[in-house]
PDB file of C-alpha atoms in Angstrom:
ATOM      1  CA  UNK A   1       8.248  33.756  -4.814  1.00  0.00           C
ATOM      2  CA  UNK A   2       9.648  30.479  -3.488  1.00  0.00           C
ATOM      3  CA  UNK A   3       7.069  27.696  -3.154  1.00  0.00           C
ATOM      4  CA  UNK A   4       7.098  25.808   0.151  1.00  0.00           C
ATOM      5  CA  UNK A   5       6.875  22.169  -0.839  1.00  0.00           C
ATOM      6  CA  UNK A   6       4.869  19.681   1.212  1.00  0.00           C
ATOM      7  CA  UNK A   7       6.679  16.528   2.377  1.00  0.00           C
ATOM      8  CA  UNK A   8       5.058  13.050   2.246  1.00  0.00           C
ATOM      9  CA  UNK A   9       4.675  13.050   6.037  1.00  0.00           C
ATOM     10  CA  UNK A  10       3.025  16.480   5.986  1.00  0.00           C
ATOM     11  CA  UNK A  11       0.718  15.461   3.139  1.00  0.00           C
ATOM     12  CA  UNK A  12      -0.415  12.344   5.034  1.00  0.00           C
ATOM     13  CA  UNK A  13      -0.919  14.408   8.188  1.00  0.00           C
ATOM     14  CA  UNK A  14      -3.023  17.049   6.409  1.00  0.00           C
ATOM     15  CA  UNK A  15      -5.114  14.295   4.766  1.00  0.00           C
ATOM     16  CA  UNK A  16      -5.926  12.855   8.181  1.00  0.00           C
ATOM     17  CA  UNK A  17      -6.330  16.201   9.926  1.00  0.00           C
ATOM     18  CA  UNK A  18      -8.823  17.725   7.484  1.00  0.00           C
ATOM     19  CA  UNK A  19     -10.820  14.575   6.727  1.00  0.00           C
ATOM     20  CA  UNK A  20     -10.886  12.770  10.062  1.00  0.00           C
ATOM     21  CA  UNK A  21      -9.382  14.592  13.053  1.00  0.00           C
ATOM     22  CA  UNK A  22     -10.676  18.168  12.704  1.00  0.00           C
ATOM     23  CA  UNK A  23     -14.243  17.110  11.721  1.00  0.00           C
ATOM     24  CA  UNK A  24     -14.344  14.901  14.829  1.00  0.00           C
ATOM     25  CA  UNK A  25     -13.165  17.796  17.002  1.00  0.00           C
ATOM     26  CA  UNK A  26     -15.761  20.166  15.551  1.00  0.00           C
ATOM     27  CA  UNK A  27     -18.564  17.624  15.950  1.00  0.00           C
ATOM     28  CA  UNK A  28     -17.558  17.015  19.551  1.00  0.00           C
ATOM     29  CA  UNK A  29     -17.373  20.749  20.252  1.00  0.00           C
ATOM     30  CA  UNK A  30     -20.717  21.309  18.518  1.00  0.00           C
ATOM     31  CA  UNK A  31     -22.380  18.700  20.718  1.00  0.00           C
ATOM     32  CA  UNK A  32     -20.734  20.191  23.796  1.00  0.00           C
ATOM     33  CA  UNK A  33     -21.830  23.721  22.851  1.00  0.00           C
ATOM     34  CA  UNK A  34     -25.442  22.650  22.285  1.00  0.00           C
ATOM     35  CA  UNK A  35     -25.891  20.427  25.335  1.00  0.00           C
ATOM     36  CA  UNK A  36     -23.591  22.186  27.825  1.00  0.00           C
ATOM     37  CA  UNK A  37     -23.741  25.804  26.691  1.00  0.00           C
ATOM     38  CA  UNK A  38     -26.830  26.571  24.597  1.00  0.00           C
ATOM     39  CA  UNK A  39     -29.611  24.332  25.936  1.00  0.00           C
ATOM     40  CA  UNK A  40     -28.955  24.993  29.636  1.00  0.00           C
ATOM     41  CA  UNK A  41     -29.005  28.792  29.203  1.00  0.00           C
ATOM     42  CA  UNK A  42     -32.128  28.507  27.033  1.00  0.00           C
ATOM     43  CA  UNK A  43     -33.942  26.687  29.834  1.00  0.00           C
ATOM     44  CA  UNK A  44     -32.568  28.360  32.940  1.00  0.00           C
ATOM     45  CA  UNK A  45     -30.586  31.558  33.159  1.00  0.00           C
ATOM     46  CA  UNK A  46     -28.388  31.656  36.226  1.00  0.00           C
ATOM     47  CA  UNK A  47     -24.729  32.176  37.030  1.00  0.00           C
ATOM     48  CA  UNK A  48     -23.851  28.555  36.253  1.00  0.00           C
ATOM     49  CA  UNK A  49     -25.542  28.383  32.842  1.00  0.00           C
ATOM     50  CA  UNK A  50     -24.272  31.838  31.875  1.00  0.00           C
ATOM     51  CA  UNK A  51     -20.740  30.842  32.898  1.00  0.00           C
ATOM     52  CA  UNK A  52     -20.975  27.582  30.934  1.00  0.00           C
ATOM     53  CA  UNK A  53     -22.243  29.452  27.889  1.00  0.00           C
ATOM     54  CA  UNK A  54     -19.419  32.010  28.067  1.00  0.00           C
ATOM     55  CA  UNK A  55     -16.860  29.227  28.508  1.00  0.00           C
ATOM     56  CA  UNK A  56     -18.205  27.427  25.416  1.00  0.00           C
ATOM     57  CA  UNK A  57     -18.143  30.626  23.370  1.00  0.00           C
ATOM     58  CA  UNK A  58     -14.550  31.294  24.435  1.00  0.00           C
ATOM     59  CA  UNK A  59     -13.556  27.721  23.627  1.00  0.00           C
ATOM     60  CA  UNK A  60     -15.193  28.095  20.213  1.00  0.00           C
ATOM     61  CA  UNK A  61     -13.268  31.292  19.489  1.00  0.00           C
ATOM     62  CA  UNK A  62     -10.012  29.686  20.624  1.00  0.00           C
ATOM     63  CA  UNK A  63     -10.695  26.619  18.468  1.00  0.00           C
ATOM     64  CA  UNK A  64     -11.486  28.799  15.439  1.00  0.00           C
ATOM     65  CA  UNK A  65      -8.261  30.773  15.961  1.00  0.00           C
ATOM     66  CA  UNK A  66      -6.181  27.598  16.282  1.00  0.00           C
ATOM     67  CA  UNK A  67      -7.709  26.144  13.107  1.00  0.00           C
ATOM     68  CA  UNK A  68      -7.156  29.417  11.233  1.00  0.00           C
ATOM     69  CA  UNK A  69      -3.474  29.520  12.212  1.00  0.00           C
ATOM     70  CA  UNK A  70      -3.134  25.818  11.378  1.00  0.00           C
ATOM     71  CA  UNK A  71      -4.675  26.375   7.949  1.00  0.00           C
ATOM     72  CA  UNK A  72      -2.034  28.977   7.117  1.00  0.00           C
ATOM     73  CA  UNK A  73       0.619  26.250   7.222  1.00  0.00           C
ATOM     74  CA  UNK A  74      -1.450  24.100   4.865  1.00  0.00           C
ATOM     75  CA  UNK A  75      -1.983  26.614   2.043  1.00  0.00           C
ATOM     76  CA  UNK A  76       0.257  24.747  -0.397  1.00  0.00           C
ATOM     77  CA  UNK A  77      -1.436  21.443   0.462  1.00  0.00           C
ATOM     78  CA  UNK A  78      -4.882  22.939  -0.192  1.00  0.00           C
ATOM     79  CA  UNK A  79      -3.726  24.434  -3.493  1.00  0.00           C
ATOM     80  CA  UNK A  80      -2.118  21.244  -4.780  1.00  0.00           C
ATOM     81  CA  UNK A  81      -4.599  18.688  -3.413  1.00  0.00           C
ATOM     82  CA  UNK A  82      -7.280  20.344  -5.547  1.00  0.00           C
ATOM     83  CA  UNK A  83      -5.598  18.818  -8.630  1.00  0.00           C
ATOM     84  CA  UNK A  84      -5.242  15.259  -7.314  1.00  0.00           C
ATOM     85  CA  UNK A  85      -7.188  12.769  -9.446  1.00  0.00           C
ATOM     86  CA  UNK A  86      -7.071   9.205 -10.718  1.00  0.00           C
ATOM     87  CA  UNK A  87      -4.253  10.371 -12.995  1.00  0.00           C
ATOM     88  CA  UNK A  88      -1.919  10.889 -10.054  1.00  0.00           C
ATOM     89  CA  UNK A  89      -3.242   8.926  -7.050  1.00  0.00           C
ATOM     90  CA  UNK A  90      -4.994   5.644  -6.324  1.00  0.00           C
ATOM     91  CA  UNK A  91      -7.514   7.109  -3.866  1.00  0.00           C
ATOM     92  CA  UNK A  92      -9.128  10.331  -2.704  1.00  0.00           C
ATOM     93  CA  UNK A  93     -10.424  11.518   0.656  1.00  0.00           C
ATOM     94  CA  UNK A  94     -13.939  12.484   1.547  1.00  0.00           C
ATOM     95  CA  UNK A  95     -15.307  13.357   4.967  1.00  0.00           C
ATOM     96  CA  UNK A  96     -14.535  10.398   7.263  1.00  0.00           C
ATOM     97  CA  UNK A  97     -13.684   8.106   4.351  1.00  0.00           C
ATOM     98  CA  UNK A  98     -10.986   7.120   1.871  1.00  0.00           C
ATOM     99  CA  UNK A  99     -12.323   6.252  -1.573  1.00  0.00           C
ATOM    100  CA  UNK A 100     -10.292   4.312  -4.156  1.00  0.00           C
ATOM    101  CA  UNK A 101     -10.676   5.435  -7.742  1.00  0.00           C
ATOM    102  CA  UNK A 102     -12.348   3.032 -10.144  1.00  0.00           C
ATOM    103  CA  UNK A 103      -9.943   1.020 -12.270  1.00  0.00           C
ATOM    104  CA  UNK A 104     -11.579   2.333 -15.464  1.00  0.00           C
ATOM    105  CA  UNK A 105     -10.871   5.929 -14.402  1.00  0.00           C
ATOM    106  CA  UNK A 106      -7.218   5.151 -13.680  1.00  0.00           C
ATOM    107  CA  UNK A 107      -6.819   3.217 -16.935  1.00  0.00           C
ATOM    108  CA  UNK A 108      -8.412   5.989 -19.010  1.00  0.00           C
ATOM    109  CA  UNK A 109      -6.450   8.868 -17.518  1.00  0.00           C
ATOM    110  CA  UNK A 110      -3.094   7.153 -17.869  1.00  0.00           C
ATOM    111  CA  UNK A 111      -3.216   7.905 -21.627  1.00  0.00           C
ATOM    112  CA  UNK A 112      -4.493  11.493 -21.377  1.00  0.00           C
ATOM    113  CA  UNK A 113      -1.762  14.041 -21.966  1.00  0.00           C
ATOM    114  CA  UNK A 114      -2.640  16.721 -19.438  1.00  0.00           C
ATOM    115  CA  UNK A 115       0.653  18.038 -18.037  1.00  0.00           C
ATOM    116  CA  UNK A 116      -1.145  20.856 -16.225  1.00  0.00           C
ATOM    117  CA  UNK A 117      -2.305  18.375 -13.573  1.00  0.00           C
ATOM    118  CA  UNK A 118       1.085  17.042 -12.387  1.00  0.00           C
ATOM    119  CA  UNK A 119       2.606  20.487 -12.993  1.00  0.00           C
ATOM    120  CA  UNK A 120       0.234  21.825 -10.353  1.00  0.00           C
ATOM    121  CA  UNK A 121       1.237  19.155  -7.818  1.00  0.00           C
ATOM    122  CA  UNK A 122       4.793  20.434  -7.534  1.00  0.00           C
ATOM    123  CA  UNK A 123       5.372  19.003  -4.045  1.00  0.00           C
ATOM    124  CA  UNK A 124       4.970  15.474  -5.432  1.00  0.00           C
ATOM    125  CA  UNK A 125       6.382  15.761  -8.966  1.00  0.00           C
ATOM    126  CA  UNK A 126       9.454  17.474 -10.329  1.00  0.00           C
ATOM    127  CA  UNK A 127       8.936  18.533 -13.949  1.00  0.00           C
ATOM    128  CA  UNK A 128      11.653  18.396 -16.609  1.00  0.00           C
ATOM    129  CA  UNK A 129      11.047  19.712 -20.111  1.00  0.00           C
ATOM    130  CA  UNK A 130      11.737  17.193 -22.882  1.00  0.00           C
ATOM    131  CA  UNK A 131      11.569  17.266 -26.686  1.00  0.00           C
ATOM    132  CA  UNK A 132      12.052  14.785 -29.498  1.00  0.00           C
ATOM    133  CA  UNK A 133      12.399  15.257 -33.273  1.00  0.00           C
ATOM    134  CA  UNK A 134       9.399  14.281 -35.387  1.00  0.00           C
ATOM    135  CA  UNK A 135       8.586  14.243 -39.092  1.00  0.00           C
ATOM    136  CA  UNK A 136       6.028  16.821 -40.116  1.00  0.00           C
ATOM    137  CA  UNK A 137       3.725  15.338 -42.769  1.00  0.00           C
ATOM    138  CA  UNK A 138       1.606  18.416 -43.425  1.00  0.00           C
ATOM    139  CA  UNK A 139      -1.866  19.726 -42.582  1.00  0.00           C
ATOM    140  CA  UNK A 140      -5.404  19.939 -43.856  1.00  0.00           C
ATOM    141  CA  UNK A 141      -8.118  22.448 -42.937  1.00  0.00           C
ATOM    142  CA  UNK A 142      -8.326  21.518 -39.258  1.00  0.00           C
ATOM    143  CA  UNK A 143      -5.456  19.217 -38.328  1.00  0.00           C
ATOM    144  CA  UNK A 144      -1.752  18.563 -38.631  1.00  0.00           C
ATOM    145  CA  UNK A 145      -0.142  15.192 -39.238  1.00  0.00           C
ATOM    146  CA  UNK A 146       3.213  13.928 -38.041  1.00  0.00           C
ATOM    147  CA  UNK A 147       5.244  10.748 -38.063  1.00  0.00           C
ATOM    148  CA  UNK A 148       6.931   9.509 -34.916  1.00  0.00           C
ATOM    149  CA  UNK A 149       8.488   6.093 -34.263  1.00  0.00           C
ATOM    150  CA  UNK A 150       7.036   4.924 -37.596  1.00  0.00           C
ATOM    151  CA  UNK A 151       3.497   5.864 -36.569  1.00  0.00           C
ATOM    152  CA  UNK A 152       1.406   8.539 -38.294  1.00  0.00           C
ATOM    153  CA  UNK A 153      -0.492  10.748 -35.840  1.00  0.00           C
ATOM    154  CA  UNK A 154      -3.127  13.472 -36.111  1.00  0.00           C
ATOM    155  CA  UNK A 155      -3.395  16.559 -33.881  1.00  0.00           C
ATOM    156  CA  UNK A 156      -5.415  19.751 -33.654  1.00  0.00           C
ATOM    157  CA  UNK A 157      -3.688  22.916 -34.814  1.00  0.00           C
ATOM    158  CA  UNK A 158      -4.205  24.504 -31.390  1.00  0.00           C
ATOM    159  CA  UNK A 159      -1.259  22.585 -29.922  1.00  0.00           C
ATOM    160  CA  UNK A 160       1.145  23.718 -32.658  1.00  0.00           C
ATOM    161  CA  UNK A 161       3.763  26.425 -32.389  1.00  0.00           C
ATOM    162  CA  UNK A 162       5.615  27.816 -35.413  1.00  0.00           C
ATOM    163  CA  UNK A 163       9.363  28.036 -34.873  1.00  0.00           C
ATOM    164  CA  UNK A 164      12.510  28.845 -36.815  1.00  0.00           C
ATOM    165  CA  UNK A 165      14.760  26.108 -38.100  1.00  0.00           C
ATOM    166  CA  UNK A 166      14.329  22.979 -40.183  1.00  0.00           C
ATOM    167  CA  UNK A 167      13.374  20.322 -37.609  1.00  0.00           C
ATOM    168  CA  UNK A 168       9.952  19.675 -36.095  1.00  0.00           C
ATOM    169  CA  UNK A 169       9.710  18.575 -32.451  1.00  0.00           C
ATOM    170  CA  UNK A 170       7.255  17.160 -30.003  1.00  0.00           C
ATOM    171  CA  UNK A 171       7.753  18.950 -26.692  1.00  0.00           C
ATOM    172  CA  UNK A 172       6.471  18.089 -23.246  1.00  0.00           C
ATOM    173  CA  UNK A 173       7.392  17.095 -19.716  1.00  0.00           C
ATOM    174  CA  UNK A 174       8.843  14.213 -17.749  1.00  0.00           C
ATOM    175  CA  UNK A 175       7.627  13.980 -14.161  1.00  0.00           C
ATOM    176  CA  UNK A 176       9.786  12.406 -11.464  1.00  0.00           C
ATOM    177  CA  UNK A 177       8.444  11.759  -7.981  1.00  0.00           C
ATOM    178  CA  UNK A 178      10.366  13.922  -5.532  1.00  0.00           C
ATOM    179  CA  UNK A 179      10.271  11.322  -2.755  1.00  0.00           C
ATOM    180  CA  UNK A 180       9.496   7.606  -2.623  1.00  0.00           C
ATOM    181  CA  UNK A 181       7.389   8.453   0.413  1.00  0.00           C
ATOM    182  CA  UNK A 182       4.638   9.779  -1.850  1.00  0.00           C
ATOM    183  CA  UNK A 183       4.147   6.357  -3.428  1.00  0.00           C
ATOM    184  CA  UNK A 184       3.464   5.002   0.077  1.00  0.00           C
ATOM    185  CA  UNK A 185       0.477   7.331   0.410  1.00  0.00           C
ATOM    186  CA  UNK A 186      -1.067   6.401  -2.920  1.00  0.00           C
ATOM    187  CA  UNK A 187       0.592   8.680  -5.463  1.00  0.00           C
ATOM    188  CA  UNK A 188       1.446   7.134  -8.821  1.00  0.00           C
ATOM    189  CA  UNK A 189       4.748   7.137 -10.630  1.00  0.00           C
ATOM    190  CA  UNK A 190       4.446   8.780 -14.044  1.00  0.00           C
ATOM    191  CA  UNK A 191       6.984   6.935 -16.209  1.00  0.00           C
ATOM    192  CA  UNK A 192       5.972   8.421 -19.569  1.00  0.00           C
ATOM    193  CA  UNK A 193       6.405  11.847 -21.136  1.00  0.00           C
ATOM    194  CA  UNK A 194       3.353  14.148 -21.369  1.00  0.00           C
ATOM    195  CA  UNK A 195       3.014  15.819 -24.748  1.00  0.00           C
ATOM    196  CA  UNK A 196       2.521  19.571 -24.563  1.00  0.00           C
ATOM    197  CA  UNK A 197       3.194  21.274 -27.927  1.00  0.00           C
ATOM    198  CA  UNK A 198       4.290  20.454 -31.463  1.00  0.00           C
ATOM    199  CA  UNK A 199       6.978  22.783 -32.761  1.00  0.00           C
ATOM    200  CA  UNK A 200       6.683  23.103 -36.540  1.00  0.00           C
ATOM    201  CA  UNK A 201       9.217  25.028 -38.678  1.00  0.00           C
ATOM    202  CA  UNK A 202       7.455  28.057 -40.120  1.00  0.00           C
ATOM    203  CA  UNK A 203       8.867  27.340 -43.566  1.00  0.00           C
ATOM    204  CA  UNK A 204       7.148  23.910 -43.565  1.00  0.00           C
ATOM    205  CA  UNK A 205       3.852  24.957 -42.015  1.00  0.00           C
ATOM    206  CA  UNK A 206       1.849  25.276 -45.253  1.00  0.00           C
ATOM    207  CA  UNK A 207       2.772  21.778 -46.455  1.00  0.00           C
ATOM    208  CA  UNK A 208      -0.394  19.907 -47.463  1.00  0.00           C
ATOM    209  CA  UNK A 209      -0.794  16.445 -45.962  1.00  0.00           C
ATOM    210  CA  UNK A 210      -1.194  13.623 -48.522  1.00  0.00           C
ATOM    211  CA  UNK A 211      -4.723  12.221 -48.745  1.00  0.00           C
ATOM    212  CA  UNK A 212      -3.321   8.776 -47.926  1.00  0.00           C
ATOM    213  CA  UNK A 213      -2.095  10.100 -44.582  1.00  0.00           C
ATOM    214  CA  UNK A 214      -5.374  11.924 -43.871  1.00  0.00           C
ATOM    215  CA  UNK A 215      -7.327   8.729 -44.474  1.00  0.00           C
ATOM    216  CA  UNK A 216      -4.958   6.420 -42.633  1.00  0.00           C
ATOM    217  CA  UNK A 217      -3.319   7.407 -39.351  1.00  0.00           C
ATOM    218  CA  UNK A 218      -2.741   5.771 -35.963  1.00  0.00           C
ATOM    219  CA  UNK A 219      -4.013   6.583 -32.485  1.00  0.00           C
ATOM    220  CA  UNK A 220      -1.953   4.524 -30.032  1.00  0.00           C
ATOM    221  CA  UNK A 221      -1.922   5.034 -26.292  1.00  0.00           C
ATOM    222  CA  UNK A 222       1.840   5.425 -26.244  1.00  0.00           C
ATOM    223  CA  UNK A 223       4.437   6.272 -28.869  1.00  0.00           C
ATOM    224  CA  UNK A 224       7.833   5.425 -27.490  1.00  0.00           C
ATOM    225  CA  UNK A 225       7.874   7.073 -24.054  1.00  0.00           C
ATOM    226  CA  UNK A 226       5.256   9.638 -25.050  1.00  0.00           C
ATOM    227  CA  UNK A 227       1.608   9.977 -24.073  1.00  0.00           C
ATOM    228  CA  UNK A 228       0.632  11.729 -27.291  1.00  0.00           C
ATOM    229  CA  UNK A 229      -3.151  11.855 -26.807  1.00  0.00           C
ATOM    230  CA  UNK A 230      -3.598  12.167 -30.557  1.00  0.00           C
ATOM    231  CA  UNK A 231      -6.927  12.964 -32.242  1.00  0.00           C
ATOM    232  CA  UNK A 232      -9.354  10.340 -33.476  1.00  0.00           C
TER     233      UNK A 232
END
C-alpha cells in the first residue's frame, strides 16, 4: 500500500488545526450550545427555545461530521506525529501551546541509536540503508566486541546477526530530510548514521574476546559518521 506523505505546509497546518483552531471552535460551540441551546430550553420550553436547541444539535452533528471527514485526511499525520520527540524536533505541541524541548533532552537523544523513530516519520525523513566493515574482536558470555575507526566497542548480542562470508559489518540507516521546509517548522537534520545491527560471519562467531579488550573498551558518542550507542 502506498503511503501518502505529508508536506511541510500540511504538517504545519495540522499542528495549528488540532492544537489551536479546532479546540477554539469546539469551546465556542460548547459555550453556544450551553447558553443558547441547553439553558434556555431547561428554563422555558416554547417554540423559540425548542427551535434554538434543535438548531444547536444540528450544528453539533454537522461540526462532528466535518471534523470526522477532516480527520480522514490527517491519518498519516496522526500516525507519524506520535513518534516526534526531542530526537527529531525542537518543540512539541500541547493544547493551546508550543513547548520547546529541554536542551538536555535534545543533547542526550542525539547520541541514542534508535532508527525506529525517524523510520516511522517517513514524511519528514527518507531512509537509506548503509553498512561499513568492522573488525570483530570476539565475545564473552554476554557481549560482543568490535573495532571501528581504531576504537574498541562493546555491544549486546541481541543486535548481532550471523551471516555468511569473511567480513563483519555495522549496518544501519542514513536519514535525509525530504524537504528543507521541515527544518522551518522545527524538525532537525540527522547528519549521522544510526546503527541498527552488527553482521558477524558465522565462522568467526565463537571467537573469544581477549581479556585486555574486555577490560578496556571505548564508549564514544560518535565513531566516524555513526551513532553506535555502544554498551557501558
